[in-house]
Coordinates of C-alpha atoms in Angstrom, one line a residue:
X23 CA 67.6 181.5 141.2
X24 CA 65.2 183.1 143.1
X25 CA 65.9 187.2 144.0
X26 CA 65.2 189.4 146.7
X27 CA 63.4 191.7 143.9
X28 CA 61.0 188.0 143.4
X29 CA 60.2 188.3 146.9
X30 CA 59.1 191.8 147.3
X31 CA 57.0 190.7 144.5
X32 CA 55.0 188.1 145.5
X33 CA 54.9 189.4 148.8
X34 CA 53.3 192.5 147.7
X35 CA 56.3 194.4 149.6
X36 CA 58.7 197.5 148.1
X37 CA 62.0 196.1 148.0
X38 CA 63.4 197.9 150.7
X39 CA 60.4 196.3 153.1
X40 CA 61.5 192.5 152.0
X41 CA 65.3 193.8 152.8
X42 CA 64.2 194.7 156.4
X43 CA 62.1 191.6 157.1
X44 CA 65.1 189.2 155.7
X45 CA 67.9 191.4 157.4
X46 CA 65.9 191.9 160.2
X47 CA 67.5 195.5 160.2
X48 CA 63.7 197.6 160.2
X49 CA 60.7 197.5 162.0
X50 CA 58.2 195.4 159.5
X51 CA 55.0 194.4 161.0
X52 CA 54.5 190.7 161.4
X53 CA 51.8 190.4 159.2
X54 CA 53.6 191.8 156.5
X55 CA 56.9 190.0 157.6
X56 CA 54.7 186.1 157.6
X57 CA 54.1 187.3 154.0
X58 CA 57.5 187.9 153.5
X59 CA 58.6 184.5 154.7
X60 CA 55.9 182.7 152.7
X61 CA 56.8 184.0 149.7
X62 CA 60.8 183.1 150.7
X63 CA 59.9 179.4 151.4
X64 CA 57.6 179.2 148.3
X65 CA 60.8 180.7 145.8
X66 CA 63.2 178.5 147.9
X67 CA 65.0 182.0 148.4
X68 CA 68.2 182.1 149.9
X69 CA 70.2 185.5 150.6
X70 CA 73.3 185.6 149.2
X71 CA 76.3 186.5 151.6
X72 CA 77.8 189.4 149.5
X73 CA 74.2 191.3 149.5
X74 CA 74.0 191.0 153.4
X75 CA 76.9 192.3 153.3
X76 CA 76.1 195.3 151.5
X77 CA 73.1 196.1 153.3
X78 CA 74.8 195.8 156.4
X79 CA 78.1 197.2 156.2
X80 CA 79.5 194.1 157.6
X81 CA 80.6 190.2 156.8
X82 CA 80.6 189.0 159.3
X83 CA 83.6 187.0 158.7
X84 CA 87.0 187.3 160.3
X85 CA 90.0 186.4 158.4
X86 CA 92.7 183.9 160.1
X87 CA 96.3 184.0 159.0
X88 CA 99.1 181.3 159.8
X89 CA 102.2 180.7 158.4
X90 CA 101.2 176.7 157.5
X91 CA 98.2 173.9 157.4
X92 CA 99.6 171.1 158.7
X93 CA 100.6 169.2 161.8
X94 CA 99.1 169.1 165.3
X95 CA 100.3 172.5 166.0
X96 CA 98.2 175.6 164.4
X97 CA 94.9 172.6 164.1
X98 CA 93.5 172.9 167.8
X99 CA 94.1 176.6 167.3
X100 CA 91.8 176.7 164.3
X101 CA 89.1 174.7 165.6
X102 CA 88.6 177.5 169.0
X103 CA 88.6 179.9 166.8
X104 CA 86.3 178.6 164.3
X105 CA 84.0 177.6 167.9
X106 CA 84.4 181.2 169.1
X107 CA 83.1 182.6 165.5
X108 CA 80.4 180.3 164.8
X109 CA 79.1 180.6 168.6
X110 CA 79.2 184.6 167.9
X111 CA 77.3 183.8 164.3
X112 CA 80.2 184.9 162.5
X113 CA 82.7 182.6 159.8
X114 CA 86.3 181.8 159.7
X115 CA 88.2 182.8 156.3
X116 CA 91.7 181.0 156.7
X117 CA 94.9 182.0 154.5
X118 CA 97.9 180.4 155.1
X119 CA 101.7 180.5 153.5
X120 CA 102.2 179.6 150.0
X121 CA 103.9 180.3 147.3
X122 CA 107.4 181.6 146.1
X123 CA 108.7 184.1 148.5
X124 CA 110.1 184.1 152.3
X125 CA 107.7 183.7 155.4
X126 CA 107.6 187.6 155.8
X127 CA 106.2 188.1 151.8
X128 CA 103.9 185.2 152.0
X129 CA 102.3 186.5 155.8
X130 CA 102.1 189.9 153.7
X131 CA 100.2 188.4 150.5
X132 CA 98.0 186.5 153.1
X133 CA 96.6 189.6 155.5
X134 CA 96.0 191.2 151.7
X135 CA 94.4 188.1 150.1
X136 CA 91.7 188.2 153.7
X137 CA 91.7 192.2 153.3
X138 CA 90.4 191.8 150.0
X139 CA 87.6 189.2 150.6
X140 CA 86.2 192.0 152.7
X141 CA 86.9 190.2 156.6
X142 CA 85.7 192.4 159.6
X143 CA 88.9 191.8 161.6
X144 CA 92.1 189.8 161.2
X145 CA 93.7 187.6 163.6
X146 CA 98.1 186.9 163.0
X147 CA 99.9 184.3 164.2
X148 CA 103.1 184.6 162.7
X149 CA 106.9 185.8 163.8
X150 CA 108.1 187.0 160.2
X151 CA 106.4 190.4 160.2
X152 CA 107.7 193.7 161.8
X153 CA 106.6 196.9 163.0
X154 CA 106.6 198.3 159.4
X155 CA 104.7 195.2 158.0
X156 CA 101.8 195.9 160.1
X157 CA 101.1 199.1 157.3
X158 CA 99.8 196.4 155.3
X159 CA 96.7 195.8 157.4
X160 CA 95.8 199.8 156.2
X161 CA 92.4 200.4 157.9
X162 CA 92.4 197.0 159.9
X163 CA 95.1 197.4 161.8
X164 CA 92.7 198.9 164.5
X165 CA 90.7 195.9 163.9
X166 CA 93.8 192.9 164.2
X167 CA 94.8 190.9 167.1
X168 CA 98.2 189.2 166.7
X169 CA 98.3 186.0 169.0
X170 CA 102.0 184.4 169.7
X171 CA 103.7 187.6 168.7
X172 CA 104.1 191.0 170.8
X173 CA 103.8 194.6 168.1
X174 CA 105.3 197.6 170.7
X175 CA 102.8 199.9 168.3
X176 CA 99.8 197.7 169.1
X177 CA 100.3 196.1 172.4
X178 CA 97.2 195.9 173.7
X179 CA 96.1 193.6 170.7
X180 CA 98.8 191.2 171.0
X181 CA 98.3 188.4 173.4
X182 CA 101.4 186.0 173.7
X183 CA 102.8 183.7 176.3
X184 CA 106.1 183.6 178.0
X185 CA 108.5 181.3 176.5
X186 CA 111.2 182.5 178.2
X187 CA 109.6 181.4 181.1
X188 CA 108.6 178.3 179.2
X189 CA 112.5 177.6 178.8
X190 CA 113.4 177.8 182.1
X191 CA 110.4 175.5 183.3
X192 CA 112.1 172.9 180.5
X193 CA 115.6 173.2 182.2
X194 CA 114.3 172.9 185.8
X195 CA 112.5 169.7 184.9
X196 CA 115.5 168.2 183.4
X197 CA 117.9 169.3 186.5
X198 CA 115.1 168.5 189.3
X199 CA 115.6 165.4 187.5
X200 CA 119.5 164.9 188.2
X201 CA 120.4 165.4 184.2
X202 CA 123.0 167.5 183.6
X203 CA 124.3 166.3 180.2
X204 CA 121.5 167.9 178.1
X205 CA 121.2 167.7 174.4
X206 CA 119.5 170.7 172.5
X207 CA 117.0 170.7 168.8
X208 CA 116.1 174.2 168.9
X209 CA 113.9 175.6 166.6
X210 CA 114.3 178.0 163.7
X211 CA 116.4 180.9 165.3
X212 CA 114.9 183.2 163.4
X213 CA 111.7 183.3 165.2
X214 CA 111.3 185.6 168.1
X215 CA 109.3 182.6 170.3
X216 CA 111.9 180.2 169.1
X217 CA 114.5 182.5 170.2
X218 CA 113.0 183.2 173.8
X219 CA 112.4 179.5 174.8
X220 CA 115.8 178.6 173.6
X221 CA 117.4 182.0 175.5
X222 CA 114.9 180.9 179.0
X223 CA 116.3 177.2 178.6
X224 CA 120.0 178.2 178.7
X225 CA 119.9 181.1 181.1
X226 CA 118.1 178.6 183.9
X227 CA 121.2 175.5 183.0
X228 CA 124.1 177.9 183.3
X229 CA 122.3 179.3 186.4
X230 CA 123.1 175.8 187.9
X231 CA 127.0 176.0 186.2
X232 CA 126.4 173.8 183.2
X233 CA 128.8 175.0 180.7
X234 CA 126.2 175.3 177.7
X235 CA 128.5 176.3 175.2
X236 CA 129.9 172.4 175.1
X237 CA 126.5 171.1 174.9
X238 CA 125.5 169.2 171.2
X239 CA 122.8 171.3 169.5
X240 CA 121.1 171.2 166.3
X241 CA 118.5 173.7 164.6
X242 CA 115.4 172.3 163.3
X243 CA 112.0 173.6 161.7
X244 CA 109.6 172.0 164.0
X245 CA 108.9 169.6 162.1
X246 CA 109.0 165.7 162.7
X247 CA 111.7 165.0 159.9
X248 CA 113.6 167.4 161.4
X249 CA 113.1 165.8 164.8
X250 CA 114.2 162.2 163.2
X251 CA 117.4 164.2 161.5
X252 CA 118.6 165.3 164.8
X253 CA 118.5 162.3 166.6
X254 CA 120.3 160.7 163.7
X255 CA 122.8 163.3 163.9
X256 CA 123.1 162.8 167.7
X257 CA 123.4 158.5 168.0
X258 CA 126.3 159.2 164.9
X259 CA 128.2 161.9 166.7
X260 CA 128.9 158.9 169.4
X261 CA 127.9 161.9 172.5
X262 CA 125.9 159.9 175.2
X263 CA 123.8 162.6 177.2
X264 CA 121.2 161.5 179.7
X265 CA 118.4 164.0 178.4
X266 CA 117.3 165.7 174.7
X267 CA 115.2 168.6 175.0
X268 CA 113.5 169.4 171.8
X269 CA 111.9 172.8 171.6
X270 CA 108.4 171.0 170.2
X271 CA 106.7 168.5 170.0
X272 CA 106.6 167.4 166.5
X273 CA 110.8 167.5 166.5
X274 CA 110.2 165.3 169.7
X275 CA 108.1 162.5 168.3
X276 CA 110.5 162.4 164.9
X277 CA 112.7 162.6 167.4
X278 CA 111.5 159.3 169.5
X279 CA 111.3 157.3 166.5
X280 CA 114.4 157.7 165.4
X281 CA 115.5 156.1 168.9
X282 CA 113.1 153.2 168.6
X283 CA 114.9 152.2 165.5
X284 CA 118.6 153.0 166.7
X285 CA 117.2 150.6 169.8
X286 CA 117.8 153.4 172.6
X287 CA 115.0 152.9 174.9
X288 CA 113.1 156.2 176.3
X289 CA 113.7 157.0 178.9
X290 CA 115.9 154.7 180.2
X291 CA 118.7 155.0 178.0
X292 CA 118.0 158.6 177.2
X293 CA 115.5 161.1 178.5
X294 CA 113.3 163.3 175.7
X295 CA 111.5 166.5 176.9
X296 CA 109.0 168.5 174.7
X297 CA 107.5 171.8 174.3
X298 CA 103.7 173.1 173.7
X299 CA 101.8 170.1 174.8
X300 CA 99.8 168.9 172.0
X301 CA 97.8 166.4 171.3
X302 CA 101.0 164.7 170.0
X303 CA 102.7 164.9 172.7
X304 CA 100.1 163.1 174.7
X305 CA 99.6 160.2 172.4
X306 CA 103.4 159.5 171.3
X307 CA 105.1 156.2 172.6
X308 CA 106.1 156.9 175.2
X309 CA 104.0 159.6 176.0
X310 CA 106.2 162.7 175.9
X311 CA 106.9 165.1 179.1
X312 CA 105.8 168.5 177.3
X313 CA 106.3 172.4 178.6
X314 CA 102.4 173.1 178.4
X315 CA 101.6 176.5 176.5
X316 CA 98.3 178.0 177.6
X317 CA 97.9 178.5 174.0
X318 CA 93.9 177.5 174.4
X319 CA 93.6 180.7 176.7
X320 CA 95.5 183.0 174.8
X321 CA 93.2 182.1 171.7
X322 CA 90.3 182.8 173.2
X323 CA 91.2 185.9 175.1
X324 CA 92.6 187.0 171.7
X325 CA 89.3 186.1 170.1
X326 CA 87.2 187.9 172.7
X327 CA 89.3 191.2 171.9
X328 CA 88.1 191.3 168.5
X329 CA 84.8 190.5 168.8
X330 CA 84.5 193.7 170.9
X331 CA 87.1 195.8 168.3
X332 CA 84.5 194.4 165.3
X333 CA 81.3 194.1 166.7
X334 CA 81.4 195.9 170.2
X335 CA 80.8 192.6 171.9
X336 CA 81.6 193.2 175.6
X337 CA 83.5 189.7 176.1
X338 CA 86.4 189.2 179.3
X339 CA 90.0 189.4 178.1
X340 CA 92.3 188.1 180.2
X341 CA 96.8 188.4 179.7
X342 CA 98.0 186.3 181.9
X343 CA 98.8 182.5 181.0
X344 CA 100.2 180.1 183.2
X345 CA 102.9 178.4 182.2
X346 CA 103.8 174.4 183.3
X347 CA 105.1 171.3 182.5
X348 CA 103.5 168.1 181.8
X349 CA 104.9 165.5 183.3
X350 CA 104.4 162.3 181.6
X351 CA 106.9 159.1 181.0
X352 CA 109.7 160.5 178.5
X353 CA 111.9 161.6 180.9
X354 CA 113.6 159.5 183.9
X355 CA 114.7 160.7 187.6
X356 CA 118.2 160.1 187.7
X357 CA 117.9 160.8 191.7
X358 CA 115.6 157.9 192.0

């Protein structure tokens, strides 16, 4: 394999000449810099990423973390930021939780693991860290942006939505809707978002005098098997409420097939609203009613923080993020 040391050699250039002309870091004059070029396309030379590195001080890669690689959740999010990056000629490094400890140790091992393959700024999306946690990041942390999560020692690097807010939207629907017997799949209470949606949703029904201590609730993980669980646990408990609201949208589609089997037709035997608007959501049967996050915004307003923390980009950030709902055919006016 061909070196940069071969191409300061054929090119008839000192070594720190070729570095300029391939870095494009120096002033080289072009006849020298055609020379340079011909000799790279006659070795078939091809920099190597950790040498540019070097040279430059930078990677030019910025390290992702989220808590897991799968469903239709944390994708989308991905894919804008991997956009963003590649637009700004910069790569994605992703690190995700694995192994044998709790969410909090594995979103510690994962900021290391990106630390140590030398990324030029972080970007967290998780709920398990805390204040303390954030020591891990060492010489990063002024180079991090935490997206779905608020830090009180780093707020202006935190960019979140308001699922409080998002919880009360979810019980207005379903009341502007005549349903007052309300089922409840929350999600992990242990997450701060979880938490908020779950603590918006209730505030906004007992608002309107719904006594939300006798509703039926179950805890879930988000995921669809967890959806299907519930609404198994719900058709055996023999309760008959006029609305589910499930606080995402992968518990909502387990959730809706469960139904299908049991033979409860949504929504005319029972009503099922969901939360984020996905791209599930939009394609279940039928298609679900969804609290839409902005979460497209708040990625790339996160994204164009960084760029200027790393690389001094001068990019608009924006922190406000609309909140709505979707309104689609899960759930049925009672009033009508």
């Amino acid at each position: 394999m061909a070196t940069i040391k071969d191409v300061a050699r054929l090119a008839g250039v000192g070594l720190g000449t070729a570095s300029r002309a391939i870095n494009g870091s120096g002033p080289v004059s072009p006849a020298t810099l055609e020379r340079v070029q011909k000799a790279i396309e006659e070795l078939g030379f091809r920099p190597s990423h950790a040498a540019r590195a070097l040279l430059s001080g930078s990677s030019k890669m910025i390290g992702v973390y989220i808590p897991a690689l799968s469903g239709t959740f944390f994708t989308p999010i991905l894919q804008i930021i991997d956009t963003e990056l590649r637009a700004a000629g910069l790569h994605m490094v992703v690190a995700f939780g694995v192994g044998l400890g709790d969410a909090r140790r594995q979103a510690i091992e994962g900021i290391e693991f990106l630390i140590e393959r030398g990324c030029d700024g972080l970007v967290v999306m998780t709920s398990a860290l805390d204040e303390d946690d954030l020591a891990v990041a060492g010489s990063r942390l002024s180079r991090l942006v935490a997206l779905n999560h608020n830090f009180a020692t780093i707020p202006d690097q935190c960019f979140t939505v308001d699922h409080v807010l998002g919880g009360r939207l979810a019980a207005r629907t379903l009341l502007d809707n005549g349903h007052r017997d309300i089922a409840l799949l929350t999600g992990p209470m242990q997450l701060e978002d979880s938490v908020a949606r779950i603590d918006g949703f209730l505030a906004e029904l007992a608002a309107a005098s719904i006594d939300t201590a006798a509703m039926w609730r179950r805890e879930g993980d988000f995921s669809p098997a967890s959806g299907w669980a519930a609404a198994q646990a719900l058709v055996a408990s023999g309760r008959k409420p006029t609305a589910l609201f499930c606080a995402n949208d992968e518990m909502a589609v387990g959730a809706l097939s469960h139904f299908q089997e049991a033979g409860i037709r949504v929504p005319q035997d029972l009503s099922v609203l969901a939360y984020d608007d996905t791209p599930s959501a939009e394609y279940a049967a039928p298609r679900l009613t969804s609290v839409r996050m902005p979460w497209r915004q708040m990625t790339l307003n996160g994204i164009n923080a960084l760029l200027k923390l790393c690389y001094g980009l001068e990019r608009p950030v924006e922190r406000d993020f609309p909140v709505t709902v979707t309104m689609r055919a899960s759930v049925a006016n009672l009033r009508s």
